[in-house]
Coordinates of C-alpha atoms and ligand atoms in Angstrom, one line a residue:
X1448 CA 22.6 -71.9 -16.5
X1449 CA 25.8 -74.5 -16.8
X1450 CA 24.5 -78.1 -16.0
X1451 CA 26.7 -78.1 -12.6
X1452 CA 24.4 -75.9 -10.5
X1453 CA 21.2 -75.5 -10.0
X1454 CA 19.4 -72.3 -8.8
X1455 CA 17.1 -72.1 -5.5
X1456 CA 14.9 -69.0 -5.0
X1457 CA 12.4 -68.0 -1.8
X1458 CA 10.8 -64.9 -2.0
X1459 CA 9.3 -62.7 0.9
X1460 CA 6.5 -60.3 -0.6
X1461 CA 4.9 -57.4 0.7
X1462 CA 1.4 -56.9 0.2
X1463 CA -0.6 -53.5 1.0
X1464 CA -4.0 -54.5 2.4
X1465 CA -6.8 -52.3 0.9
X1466 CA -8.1 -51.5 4.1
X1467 CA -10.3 -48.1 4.8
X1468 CA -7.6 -47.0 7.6
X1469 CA -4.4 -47.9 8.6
X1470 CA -3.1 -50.6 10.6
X1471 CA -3.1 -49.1 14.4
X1472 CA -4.8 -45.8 13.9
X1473 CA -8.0 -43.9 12.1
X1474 CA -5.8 -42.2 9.6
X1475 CA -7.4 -42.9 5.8
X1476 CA -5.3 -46.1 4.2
X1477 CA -5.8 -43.8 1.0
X1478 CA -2.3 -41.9 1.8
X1479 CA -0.2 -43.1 -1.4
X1480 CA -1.6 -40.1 -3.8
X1481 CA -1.9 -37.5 -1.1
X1482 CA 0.6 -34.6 -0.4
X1483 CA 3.5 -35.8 1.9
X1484 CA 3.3 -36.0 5.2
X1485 CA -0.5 -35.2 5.3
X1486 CA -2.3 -37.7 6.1
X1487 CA -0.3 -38.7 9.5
X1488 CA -1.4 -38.7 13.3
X1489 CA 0.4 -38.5 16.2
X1490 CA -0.1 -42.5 16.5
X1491 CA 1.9 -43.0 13.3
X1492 CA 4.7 -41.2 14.6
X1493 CA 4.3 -42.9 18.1
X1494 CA 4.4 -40.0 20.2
X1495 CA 4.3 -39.9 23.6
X1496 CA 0.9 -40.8 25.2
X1497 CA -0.8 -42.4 22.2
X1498 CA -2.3 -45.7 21.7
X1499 CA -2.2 -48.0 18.8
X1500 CA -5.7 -49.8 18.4
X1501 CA -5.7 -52.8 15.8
X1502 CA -7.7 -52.6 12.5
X1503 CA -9.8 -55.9 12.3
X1504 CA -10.2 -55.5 8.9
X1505 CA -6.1 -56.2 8.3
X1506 CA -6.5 -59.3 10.6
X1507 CA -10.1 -60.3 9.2
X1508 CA -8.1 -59.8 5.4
X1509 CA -4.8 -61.3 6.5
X1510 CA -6.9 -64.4 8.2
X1511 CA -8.9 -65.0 4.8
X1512 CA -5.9 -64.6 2.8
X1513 CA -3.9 -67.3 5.1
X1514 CA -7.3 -69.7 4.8
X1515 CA -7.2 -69.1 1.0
X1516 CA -3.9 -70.5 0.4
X1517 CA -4.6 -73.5 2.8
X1518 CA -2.7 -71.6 5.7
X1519 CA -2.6 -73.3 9.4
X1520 CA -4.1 -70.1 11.5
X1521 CA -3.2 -69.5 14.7
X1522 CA -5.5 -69.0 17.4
X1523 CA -3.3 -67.2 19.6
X1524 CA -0.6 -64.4 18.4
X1525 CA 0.5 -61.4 18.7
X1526 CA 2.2 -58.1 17.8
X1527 CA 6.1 -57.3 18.4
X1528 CA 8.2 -54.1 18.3
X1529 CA 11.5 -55.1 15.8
X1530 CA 13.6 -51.8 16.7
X1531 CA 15.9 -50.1 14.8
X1532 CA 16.7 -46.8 13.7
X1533 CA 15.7 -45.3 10.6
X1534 CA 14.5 -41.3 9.0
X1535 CA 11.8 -43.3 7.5
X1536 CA 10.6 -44.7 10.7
X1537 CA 9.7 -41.5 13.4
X1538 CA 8.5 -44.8 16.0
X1539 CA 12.1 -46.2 16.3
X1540 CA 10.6 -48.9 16.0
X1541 CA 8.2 -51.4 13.4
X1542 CA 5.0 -53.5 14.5
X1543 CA 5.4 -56.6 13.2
X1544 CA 4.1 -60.1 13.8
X1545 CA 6.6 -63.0 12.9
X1546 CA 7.9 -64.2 16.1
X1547 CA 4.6 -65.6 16.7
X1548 CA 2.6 -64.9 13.6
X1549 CA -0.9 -65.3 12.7
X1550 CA -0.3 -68.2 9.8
X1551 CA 1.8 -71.3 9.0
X1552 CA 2.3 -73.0 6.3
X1553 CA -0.2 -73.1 3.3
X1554 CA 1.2 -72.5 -0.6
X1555 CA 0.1 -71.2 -3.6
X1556 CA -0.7 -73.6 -6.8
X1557 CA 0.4 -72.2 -10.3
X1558 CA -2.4 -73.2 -12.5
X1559 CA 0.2 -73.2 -15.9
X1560 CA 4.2 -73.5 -14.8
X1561 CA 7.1 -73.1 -17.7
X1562 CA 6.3 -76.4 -19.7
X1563 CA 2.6 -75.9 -19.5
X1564 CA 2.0 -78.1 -16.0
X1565 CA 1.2 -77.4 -12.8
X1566 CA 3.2 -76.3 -9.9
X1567 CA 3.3 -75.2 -6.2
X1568 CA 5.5 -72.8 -4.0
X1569 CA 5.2 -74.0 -0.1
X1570 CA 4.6 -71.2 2.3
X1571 CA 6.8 -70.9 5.2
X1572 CA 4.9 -68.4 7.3
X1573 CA 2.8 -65.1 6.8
X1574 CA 2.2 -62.2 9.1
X1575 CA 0.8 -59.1 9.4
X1576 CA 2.8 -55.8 9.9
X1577 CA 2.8 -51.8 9.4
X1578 CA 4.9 -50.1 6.6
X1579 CA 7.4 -47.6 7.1
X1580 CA 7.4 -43.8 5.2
X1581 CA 9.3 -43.1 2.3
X1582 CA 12.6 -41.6 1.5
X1583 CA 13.1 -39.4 -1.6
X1584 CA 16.7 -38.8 -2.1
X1585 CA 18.3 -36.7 -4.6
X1586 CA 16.9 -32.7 -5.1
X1587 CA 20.0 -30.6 -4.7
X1588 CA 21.6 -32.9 -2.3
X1589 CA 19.1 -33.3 0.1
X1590 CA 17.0 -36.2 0.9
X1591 CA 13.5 -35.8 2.1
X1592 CA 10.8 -37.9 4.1
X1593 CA 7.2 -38.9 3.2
X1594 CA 5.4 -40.0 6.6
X1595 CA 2.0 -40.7 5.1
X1596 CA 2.6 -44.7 3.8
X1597 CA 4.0 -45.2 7.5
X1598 CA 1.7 -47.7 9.5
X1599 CA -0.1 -49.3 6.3
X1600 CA -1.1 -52.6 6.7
X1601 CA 1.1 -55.4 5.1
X1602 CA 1.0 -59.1 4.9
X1603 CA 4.6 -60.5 4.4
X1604 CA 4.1 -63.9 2.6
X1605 CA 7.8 -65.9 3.1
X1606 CA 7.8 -68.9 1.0
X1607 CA 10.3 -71.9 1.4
X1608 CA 13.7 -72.0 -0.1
X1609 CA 11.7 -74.2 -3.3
X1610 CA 11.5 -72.2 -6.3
X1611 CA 13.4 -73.7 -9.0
X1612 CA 13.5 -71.2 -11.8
X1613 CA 13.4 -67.4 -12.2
X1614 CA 10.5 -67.7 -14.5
X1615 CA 8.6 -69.9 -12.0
X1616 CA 9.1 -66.9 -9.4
X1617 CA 7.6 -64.5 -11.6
X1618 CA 4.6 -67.2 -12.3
X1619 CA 4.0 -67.6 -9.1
X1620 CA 3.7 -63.7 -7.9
X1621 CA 1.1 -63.4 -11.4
X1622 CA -1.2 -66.0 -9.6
X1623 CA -0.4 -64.6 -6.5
X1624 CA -1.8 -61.2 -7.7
X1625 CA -4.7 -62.5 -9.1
X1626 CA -5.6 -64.4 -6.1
X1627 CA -5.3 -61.6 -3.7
X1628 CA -7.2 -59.1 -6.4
X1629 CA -9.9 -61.5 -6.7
X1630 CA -10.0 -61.8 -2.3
X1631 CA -10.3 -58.1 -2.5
X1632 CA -7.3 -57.7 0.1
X1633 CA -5.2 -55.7 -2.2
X1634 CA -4.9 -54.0 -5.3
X1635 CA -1.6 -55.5 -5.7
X1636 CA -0.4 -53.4 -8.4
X1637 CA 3.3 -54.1 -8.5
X1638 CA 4.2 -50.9 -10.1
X1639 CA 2.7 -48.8 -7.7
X1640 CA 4.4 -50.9 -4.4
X1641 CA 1.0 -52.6 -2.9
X1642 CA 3.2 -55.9 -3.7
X1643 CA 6.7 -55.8 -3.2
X1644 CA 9.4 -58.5 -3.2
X1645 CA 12.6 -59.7 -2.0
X1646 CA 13.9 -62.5 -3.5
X1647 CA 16.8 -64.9 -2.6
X1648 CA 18.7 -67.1 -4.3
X1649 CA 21.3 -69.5 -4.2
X1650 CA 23.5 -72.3 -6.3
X1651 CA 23.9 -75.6 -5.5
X1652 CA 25.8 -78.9 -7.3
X1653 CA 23.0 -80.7 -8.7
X1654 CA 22.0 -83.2 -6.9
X1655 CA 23.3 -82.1 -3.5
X1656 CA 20.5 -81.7 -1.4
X1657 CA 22.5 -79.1 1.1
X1658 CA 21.2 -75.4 -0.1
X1659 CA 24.1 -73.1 -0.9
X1660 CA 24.7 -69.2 0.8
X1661 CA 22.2 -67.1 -0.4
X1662 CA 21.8 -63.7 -1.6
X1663 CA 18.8 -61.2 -1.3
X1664 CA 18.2 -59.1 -3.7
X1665 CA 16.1 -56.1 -2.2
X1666 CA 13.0 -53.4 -3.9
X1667 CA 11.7 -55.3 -7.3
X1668 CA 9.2 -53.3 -8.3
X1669 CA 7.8 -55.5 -11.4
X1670 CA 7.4 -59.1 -12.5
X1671 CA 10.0 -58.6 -15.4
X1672 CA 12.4 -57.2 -12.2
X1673 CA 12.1 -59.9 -10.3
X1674 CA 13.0 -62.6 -13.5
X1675 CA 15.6 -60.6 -14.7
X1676 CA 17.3 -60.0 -11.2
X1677 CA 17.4 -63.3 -10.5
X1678 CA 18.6 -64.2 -13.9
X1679 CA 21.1 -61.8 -13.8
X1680 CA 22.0 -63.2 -9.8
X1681 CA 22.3 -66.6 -10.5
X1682 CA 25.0 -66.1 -13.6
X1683 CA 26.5 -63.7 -11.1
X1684 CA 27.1 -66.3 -8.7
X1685 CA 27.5 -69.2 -10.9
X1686 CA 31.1 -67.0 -12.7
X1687 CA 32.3 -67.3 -8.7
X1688 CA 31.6 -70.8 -8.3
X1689 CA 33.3 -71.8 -11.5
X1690 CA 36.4 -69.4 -10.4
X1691 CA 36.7 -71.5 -7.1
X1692 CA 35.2 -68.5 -5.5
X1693 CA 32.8 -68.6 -2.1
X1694 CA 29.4 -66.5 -2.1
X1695 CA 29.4 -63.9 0.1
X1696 CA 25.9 -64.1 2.0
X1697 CA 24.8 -60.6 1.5
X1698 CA 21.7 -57.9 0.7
X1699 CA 22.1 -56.6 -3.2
X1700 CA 20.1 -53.7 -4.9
X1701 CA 19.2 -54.3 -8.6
X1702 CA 19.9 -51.5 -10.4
X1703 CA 17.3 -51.7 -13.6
X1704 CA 19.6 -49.8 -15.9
X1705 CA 22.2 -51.2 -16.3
X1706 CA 20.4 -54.8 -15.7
X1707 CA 22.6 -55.7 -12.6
X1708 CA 22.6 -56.3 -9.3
X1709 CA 24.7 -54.5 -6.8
X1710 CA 26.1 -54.9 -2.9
X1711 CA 24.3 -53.1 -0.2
X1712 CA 25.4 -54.6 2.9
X1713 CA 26.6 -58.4 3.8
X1714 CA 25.5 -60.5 7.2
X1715 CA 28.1 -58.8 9.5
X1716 CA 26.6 -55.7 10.0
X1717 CA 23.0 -57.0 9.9
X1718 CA 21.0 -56.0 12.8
X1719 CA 19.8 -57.0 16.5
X1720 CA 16.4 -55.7 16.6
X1721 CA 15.6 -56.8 19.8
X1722 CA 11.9 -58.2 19.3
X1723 CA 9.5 -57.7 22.0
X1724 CA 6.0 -58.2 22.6
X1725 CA 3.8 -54.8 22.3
X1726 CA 3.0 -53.6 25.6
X1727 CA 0.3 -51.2 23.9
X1728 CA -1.7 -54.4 22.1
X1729 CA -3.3 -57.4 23.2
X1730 CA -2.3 -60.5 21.5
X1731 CA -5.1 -61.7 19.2
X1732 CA -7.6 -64.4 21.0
X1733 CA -8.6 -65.5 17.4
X1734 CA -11.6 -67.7 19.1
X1735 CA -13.8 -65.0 20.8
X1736 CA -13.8 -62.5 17.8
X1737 CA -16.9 -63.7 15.6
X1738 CA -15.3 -62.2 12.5
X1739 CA -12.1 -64.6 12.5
X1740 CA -13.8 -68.0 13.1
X1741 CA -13.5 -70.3 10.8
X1742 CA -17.0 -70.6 9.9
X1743 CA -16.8 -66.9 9.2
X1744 CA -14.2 -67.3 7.3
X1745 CA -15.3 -70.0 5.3
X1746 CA -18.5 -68.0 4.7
X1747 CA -16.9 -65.0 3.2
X1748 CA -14.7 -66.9 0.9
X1749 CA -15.5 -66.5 -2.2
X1750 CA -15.0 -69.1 -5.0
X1751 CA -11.3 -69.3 -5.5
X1752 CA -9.9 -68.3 -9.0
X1753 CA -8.3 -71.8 -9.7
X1754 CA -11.8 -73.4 -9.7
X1755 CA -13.4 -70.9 -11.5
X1756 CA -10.5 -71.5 -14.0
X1757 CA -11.3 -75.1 -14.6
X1758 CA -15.0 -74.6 -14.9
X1759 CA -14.7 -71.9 -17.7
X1760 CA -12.1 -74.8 -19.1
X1761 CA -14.7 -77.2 -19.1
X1762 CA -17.5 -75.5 -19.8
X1763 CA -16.5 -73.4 -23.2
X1764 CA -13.1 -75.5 -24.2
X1765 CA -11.2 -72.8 -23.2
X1766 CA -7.0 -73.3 -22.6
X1767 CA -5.4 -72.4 -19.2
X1768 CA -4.5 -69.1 -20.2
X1769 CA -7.3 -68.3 -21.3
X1770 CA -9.3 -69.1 -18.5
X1771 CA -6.8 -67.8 -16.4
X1772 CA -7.4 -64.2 -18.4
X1773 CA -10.7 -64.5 -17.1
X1774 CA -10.0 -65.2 -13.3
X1775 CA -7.5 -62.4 -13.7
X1776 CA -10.4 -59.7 -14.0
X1777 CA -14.3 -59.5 -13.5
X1778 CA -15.6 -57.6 -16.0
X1779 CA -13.9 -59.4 -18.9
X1780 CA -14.7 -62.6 -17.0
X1781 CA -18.8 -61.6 -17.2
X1782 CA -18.0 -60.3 -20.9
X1783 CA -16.5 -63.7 -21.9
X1784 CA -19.5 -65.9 -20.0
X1785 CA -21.7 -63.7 -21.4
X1786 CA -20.6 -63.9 -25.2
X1787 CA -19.4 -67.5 -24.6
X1788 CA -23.1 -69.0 -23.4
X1789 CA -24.7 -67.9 -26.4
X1790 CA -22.6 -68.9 -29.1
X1791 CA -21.5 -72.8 -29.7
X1792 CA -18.6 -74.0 -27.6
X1793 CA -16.5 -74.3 -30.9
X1794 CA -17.1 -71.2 -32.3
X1795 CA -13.4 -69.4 -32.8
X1796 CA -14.5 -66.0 -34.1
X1797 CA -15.9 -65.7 -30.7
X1798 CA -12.4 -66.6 -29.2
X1799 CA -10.0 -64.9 -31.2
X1800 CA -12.3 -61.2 -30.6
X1801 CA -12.1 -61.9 -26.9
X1802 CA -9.0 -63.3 -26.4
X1803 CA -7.2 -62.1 -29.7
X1804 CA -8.1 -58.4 -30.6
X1805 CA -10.3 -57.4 -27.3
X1806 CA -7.7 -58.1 -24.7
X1807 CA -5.0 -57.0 -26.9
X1808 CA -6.5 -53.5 -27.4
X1809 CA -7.2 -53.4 -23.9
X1810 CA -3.4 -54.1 -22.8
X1811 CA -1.8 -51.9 -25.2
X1812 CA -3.9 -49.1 -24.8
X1813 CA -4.7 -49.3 -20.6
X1814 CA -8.3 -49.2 -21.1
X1815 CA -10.2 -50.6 -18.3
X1816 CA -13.1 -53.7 -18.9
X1817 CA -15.1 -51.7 -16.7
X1818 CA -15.3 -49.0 -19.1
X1819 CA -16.4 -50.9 -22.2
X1820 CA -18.6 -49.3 -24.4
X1821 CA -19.4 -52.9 -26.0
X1822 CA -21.7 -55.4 -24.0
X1823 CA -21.9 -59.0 -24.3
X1824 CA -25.0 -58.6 -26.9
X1825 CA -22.9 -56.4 -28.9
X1826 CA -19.6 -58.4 -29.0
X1827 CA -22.3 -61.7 -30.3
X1828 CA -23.5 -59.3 -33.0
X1829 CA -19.8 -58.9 -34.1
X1830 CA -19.1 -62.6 -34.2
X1831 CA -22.8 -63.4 -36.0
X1832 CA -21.7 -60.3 -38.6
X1833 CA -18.5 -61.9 -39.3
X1834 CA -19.7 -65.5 -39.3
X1835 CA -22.7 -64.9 -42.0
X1836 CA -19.9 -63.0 -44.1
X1837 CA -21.2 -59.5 -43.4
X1838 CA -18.1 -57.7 -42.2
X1839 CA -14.7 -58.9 -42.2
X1840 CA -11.8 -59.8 -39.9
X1841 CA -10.1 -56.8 -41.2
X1842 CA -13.0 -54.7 -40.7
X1843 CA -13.4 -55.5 -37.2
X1844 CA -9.4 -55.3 -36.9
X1845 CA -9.6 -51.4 -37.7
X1846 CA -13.2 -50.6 -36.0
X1847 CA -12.7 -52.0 -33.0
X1848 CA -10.7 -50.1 -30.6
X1849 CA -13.4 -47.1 -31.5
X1850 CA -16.7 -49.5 -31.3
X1851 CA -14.3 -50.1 -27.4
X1852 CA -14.8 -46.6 -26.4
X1853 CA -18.0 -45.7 -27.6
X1854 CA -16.7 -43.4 -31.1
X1855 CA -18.5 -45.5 -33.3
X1856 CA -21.2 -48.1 -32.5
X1857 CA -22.7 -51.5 -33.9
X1858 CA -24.8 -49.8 -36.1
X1859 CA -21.9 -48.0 -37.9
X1860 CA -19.7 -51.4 -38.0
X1861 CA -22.7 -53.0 -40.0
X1862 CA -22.9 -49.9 -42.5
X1863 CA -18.8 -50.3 -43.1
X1864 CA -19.5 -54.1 -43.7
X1865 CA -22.4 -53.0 -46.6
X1866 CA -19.5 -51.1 -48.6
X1867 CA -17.2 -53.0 -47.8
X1868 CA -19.3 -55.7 -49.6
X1869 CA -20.4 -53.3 -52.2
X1870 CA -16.6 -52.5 -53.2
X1871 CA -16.2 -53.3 -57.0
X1872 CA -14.0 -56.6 -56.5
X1873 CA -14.3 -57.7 -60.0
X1874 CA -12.8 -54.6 -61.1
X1875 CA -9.8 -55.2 -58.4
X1876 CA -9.7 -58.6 -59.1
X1877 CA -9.0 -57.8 -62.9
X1878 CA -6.2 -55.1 -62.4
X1879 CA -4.6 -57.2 -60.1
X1880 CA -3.8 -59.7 -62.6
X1881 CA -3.4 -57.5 -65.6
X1882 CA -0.4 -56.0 -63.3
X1883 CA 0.9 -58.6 -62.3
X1884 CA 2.0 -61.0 -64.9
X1885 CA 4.6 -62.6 -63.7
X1886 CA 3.2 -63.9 -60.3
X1887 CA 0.1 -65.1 -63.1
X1888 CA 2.8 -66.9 -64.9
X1889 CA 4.5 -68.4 -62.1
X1890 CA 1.0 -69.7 -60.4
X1891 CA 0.3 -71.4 -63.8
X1892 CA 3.3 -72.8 -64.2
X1893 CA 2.1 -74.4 -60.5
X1894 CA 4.0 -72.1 -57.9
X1895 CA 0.5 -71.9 -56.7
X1896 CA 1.5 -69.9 -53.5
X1897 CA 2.0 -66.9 -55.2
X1898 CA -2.0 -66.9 -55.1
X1899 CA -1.2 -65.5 -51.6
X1900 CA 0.8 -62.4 -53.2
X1901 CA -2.2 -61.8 -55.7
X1902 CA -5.0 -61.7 -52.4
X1903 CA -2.2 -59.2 -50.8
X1904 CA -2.3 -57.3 -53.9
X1905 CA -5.9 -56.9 -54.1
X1906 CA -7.0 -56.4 -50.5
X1907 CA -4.2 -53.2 -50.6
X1908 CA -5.9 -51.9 -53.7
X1909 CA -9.4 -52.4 -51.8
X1910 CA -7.8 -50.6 -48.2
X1911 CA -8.3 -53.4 -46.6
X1912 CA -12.2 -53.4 -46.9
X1913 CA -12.4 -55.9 -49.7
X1914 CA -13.7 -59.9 -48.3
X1915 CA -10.6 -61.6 -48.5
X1916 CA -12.2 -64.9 -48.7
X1917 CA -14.4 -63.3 -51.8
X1918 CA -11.0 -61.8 -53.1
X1919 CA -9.3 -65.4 -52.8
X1920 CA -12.2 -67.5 -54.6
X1921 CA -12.7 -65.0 -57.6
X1922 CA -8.9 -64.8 -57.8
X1923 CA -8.8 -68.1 -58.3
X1924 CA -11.6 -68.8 -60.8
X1925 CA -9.7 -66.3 -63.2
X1926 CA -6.6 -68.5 -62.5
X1927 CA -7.9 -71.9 -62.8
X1928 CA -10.0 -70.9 -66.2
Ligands
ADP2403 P1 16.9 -64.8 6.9 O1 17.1 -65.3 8.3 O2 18.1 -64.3 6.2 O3 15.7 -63.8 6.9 P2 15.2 -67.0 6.3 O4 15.6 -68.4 6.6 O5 14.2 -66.3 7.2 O6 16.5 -66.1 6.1 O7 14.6 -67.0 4.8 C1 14.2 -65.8 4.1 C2 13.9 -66.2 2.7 O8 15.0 -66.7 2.0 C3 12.8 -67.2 2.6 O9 11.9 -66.9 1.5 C4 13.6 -68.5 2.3 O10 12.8 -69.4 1.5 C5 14.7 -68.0 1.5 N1 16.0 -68.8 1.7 C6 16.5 -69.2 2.8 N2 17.6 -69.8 2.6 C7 17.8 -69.9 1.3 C8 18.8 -70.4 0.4 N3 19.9 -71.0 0.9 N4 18.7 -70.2 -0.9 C9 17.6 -69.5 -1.4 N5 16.7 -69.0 -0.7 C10 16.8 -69.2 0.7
ZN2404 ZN1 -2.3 -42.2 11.9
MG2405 MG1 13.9 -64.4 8.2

């Protein structure tokens, strides 16, 4: 990014409510995994003669979702019909809610921004709408259509044109996933579509306060899509801007191969959907349904993540990330508490298992906390083992993915860590230096950082299982004599 312009990004995001049903009829909400066009009813297609009836979950989740990020709710809304044509869409129509939605307002505070501080993204609106089916283009020329995601429940969050960097967009939909995860009001896994996102994004002269024509790039699919689109997007439009060109306001694709982004359609042809009220739902009298109060509401919030982040900070020393690893999912959070309150609040072995080896196992091999085969008690053994010299870092390195899923258990780990200790390190120690004569010369002629070689050396002859820090101190007795 040249020092001229500077970049301005809102995002609207889609996210699939985990509700039993669907948004206006009884049909399960499950649909996603299900043969196409099987779980469907004639109120999803909107035939002729059917009535759409509102899920209070949606609204009960949408409301506590608005109230969690601080949201001004409305007492008084309703549904709309935007129109259009599409395969996707049997109706002719979508139900959606932004006219006159059910939130204003609100934002969503990013615990740890780019340098490390905080930051927040102001909310414009959100509202509650159904999805459409899906279109799967392609097999020998013809395209076909899945019905069964039509009339799932979405919340469309639209933030305010205020997002300064593409990395501070992708921040912001991380917290945003945590916080709707930990509501319980989606599963929000971006992968799979129950969070979507459009994101827009212009250039402006720094320090013009006048926001430039923007561009929407459409169907990001991951957090790494959404930074690198807009990456990509903004040197896009910044190589026009230096050429004396204009931006053409328009809707792009992001093509993921070949890491670009691509014209769909531009503002011209964009269309009238001729909103309307829904003559087939009542508008939502938030005040005489007990379940949308705000005392309800306020009762069924739970504790939100960004204070249970700064009590784990406080109360074990741990660093935002950290304690935003926590917030991020339950079961590690109750594994860390649990290990954390019984150890001393300094104690790093503890740390670097949990948040070194533990999580990094879990990441790279998509095992889920909540099928652990190690317990809080058992992780505490580990860091007293290690700490009282029994079993070593390395030890731990290669047992632990198997202690993880229940191959091997504590009791095994302890029986490594007595031959490990029992392995003949004299003798290694000894052949070591016989071998190596030159790194022996060079350490006593003071290039005493070969020492580091020499443990190398030694820990390779023992596998692995040798104690360094018994490997280092004999190593250097022989030395220094
Ligand atoms: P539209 O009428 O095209 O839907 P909106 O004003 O409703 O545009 O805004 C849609 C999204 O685009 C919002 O997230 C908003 O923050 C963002 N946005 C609007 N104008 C700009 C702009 N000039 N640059 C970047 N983002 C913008
Ligand atoms: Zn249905
Ligand atoms: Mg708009």
């Amino acid at each position: 990014m040249s020092i001229k312009y500077e970049p301005v990004i809102g995002l609207e995001v889609h996210i699939q409510l985990n509700t039993k049903t669907k948004m206006f009829c009884g049909c399960s909400n499950l649909a996603n995994d299900n043969e196409p066009n099987s779980v469907v009813c004639p109120v999803c297609f909107g035939m002729p003669g059917t009535l759409p009836v509102t899920n209070k979950q949606a609204v009960f989740k949408t409301l506590l979702f608005a109230r969690a990020v601080g949201a001004k709710i409305s007492d008084n809304w309703n549904f709309e019909r935007k129109n259009y044509f599409y395969p996707d869409l049997p109706k002719g129509y979508q139900i959606t809610s932004s006219t006159n939605p059910p939130a204003l307002g609100g934002e969503i505070r990013v615990a740890a921004g780019q340098d490390g501080g905080q930051f927040s993204v102001a909310l414009h609106h959100l509202h509650l709408e159904e999805d459409a089916g899906k279109l799967l283009h392609g097999k020998g020329g013809y395209s076909f259509v899945d019905l069964n995601r039509c009339g799932t429940p979405l919340i469309e969050m639209v933030t305010e044109p205020v997002i300064k960097t593409p990395t501070e967009a992708k921040l912001m939909l991380k917290e945003l996933q945590i916080l709707v995860r930990h509501l319980g009001v989606s599963d929000a896994d971006m992968e799979k579509g129950h969070m979507r996102c459009d994101a827009n994004v212009s250039l402006r002269s720094v320090g013009e306060m006048k926001l430039g024509k923007k561009v929407e790039v459409k169907n990001l699919n991951s957090f790494r899509m959404v930074e690198r689109a807009l990456n990509h997007e903004i040197s896009r439009q910044e190589l026009l801007l230096e050429k004396g060109e204009e931006i053409v306001q328009e809707t792009r694709g992001w093509d993921d191969a070949k890491g670009v982004t691509l014209s769909q359609r531009n503002k011209e042809d964009s269309q009238d959907y001729r909103y309307m009220p829904d003559p087939d739902l009542p508008p939502i009298c938030r005040l005489i349904v007990e379940e949308f109060s705000d005392e309800n509401l306020k009762k069924q919030m739970p504790e939100l993540p960004q204070v249970i982040s700064s009590r784990l900070q406080s109360d074990f020393s741990l660093t935002v990330t950290q304690a935003n690893q926590c917030v991020g999912d339950i079961n590690f959070q109750e594994l860390v508490v649990g290990v954390l309150t019984k150890v001393t609040k300094d104690n790093e072995t503890a740390k670097s298992l949990l948040f070194g080896d533990l999580l990094r196992i879990v990441n790279e091999k998509g095992l889920l906390f909540s099928d652990l085969k190690l317990t809080s008690d058992d992780l505490i053994e580990i860091v007293k083992l290690k700490d009282d010299g029994k079993i070593t870092q390395q030890l731990i390195k290669t047992n632990l993915e198997s202690l993880m899923t229940g191959k091997i258990t504590i009791i095994d780990l302890k029986k490594h860590g007595e031959i490990s200790t029992a392995v003949d390190i004299d003798a290694i120690v000894k052949e070591v230096l016989l071998q190596s004569i030159k790194a022996v010369e060079q350490y006593k002629a003071g290039d005493v950082k070969v020492l580091g070689f020499l443990v190398g050396q030694a820990m390779a002859k023992s596998k692995g299982v040798a104690n360094p820090q018994i490997v280092n101190e004999k190593l250097k007795s022989h030395l220094d004599q």
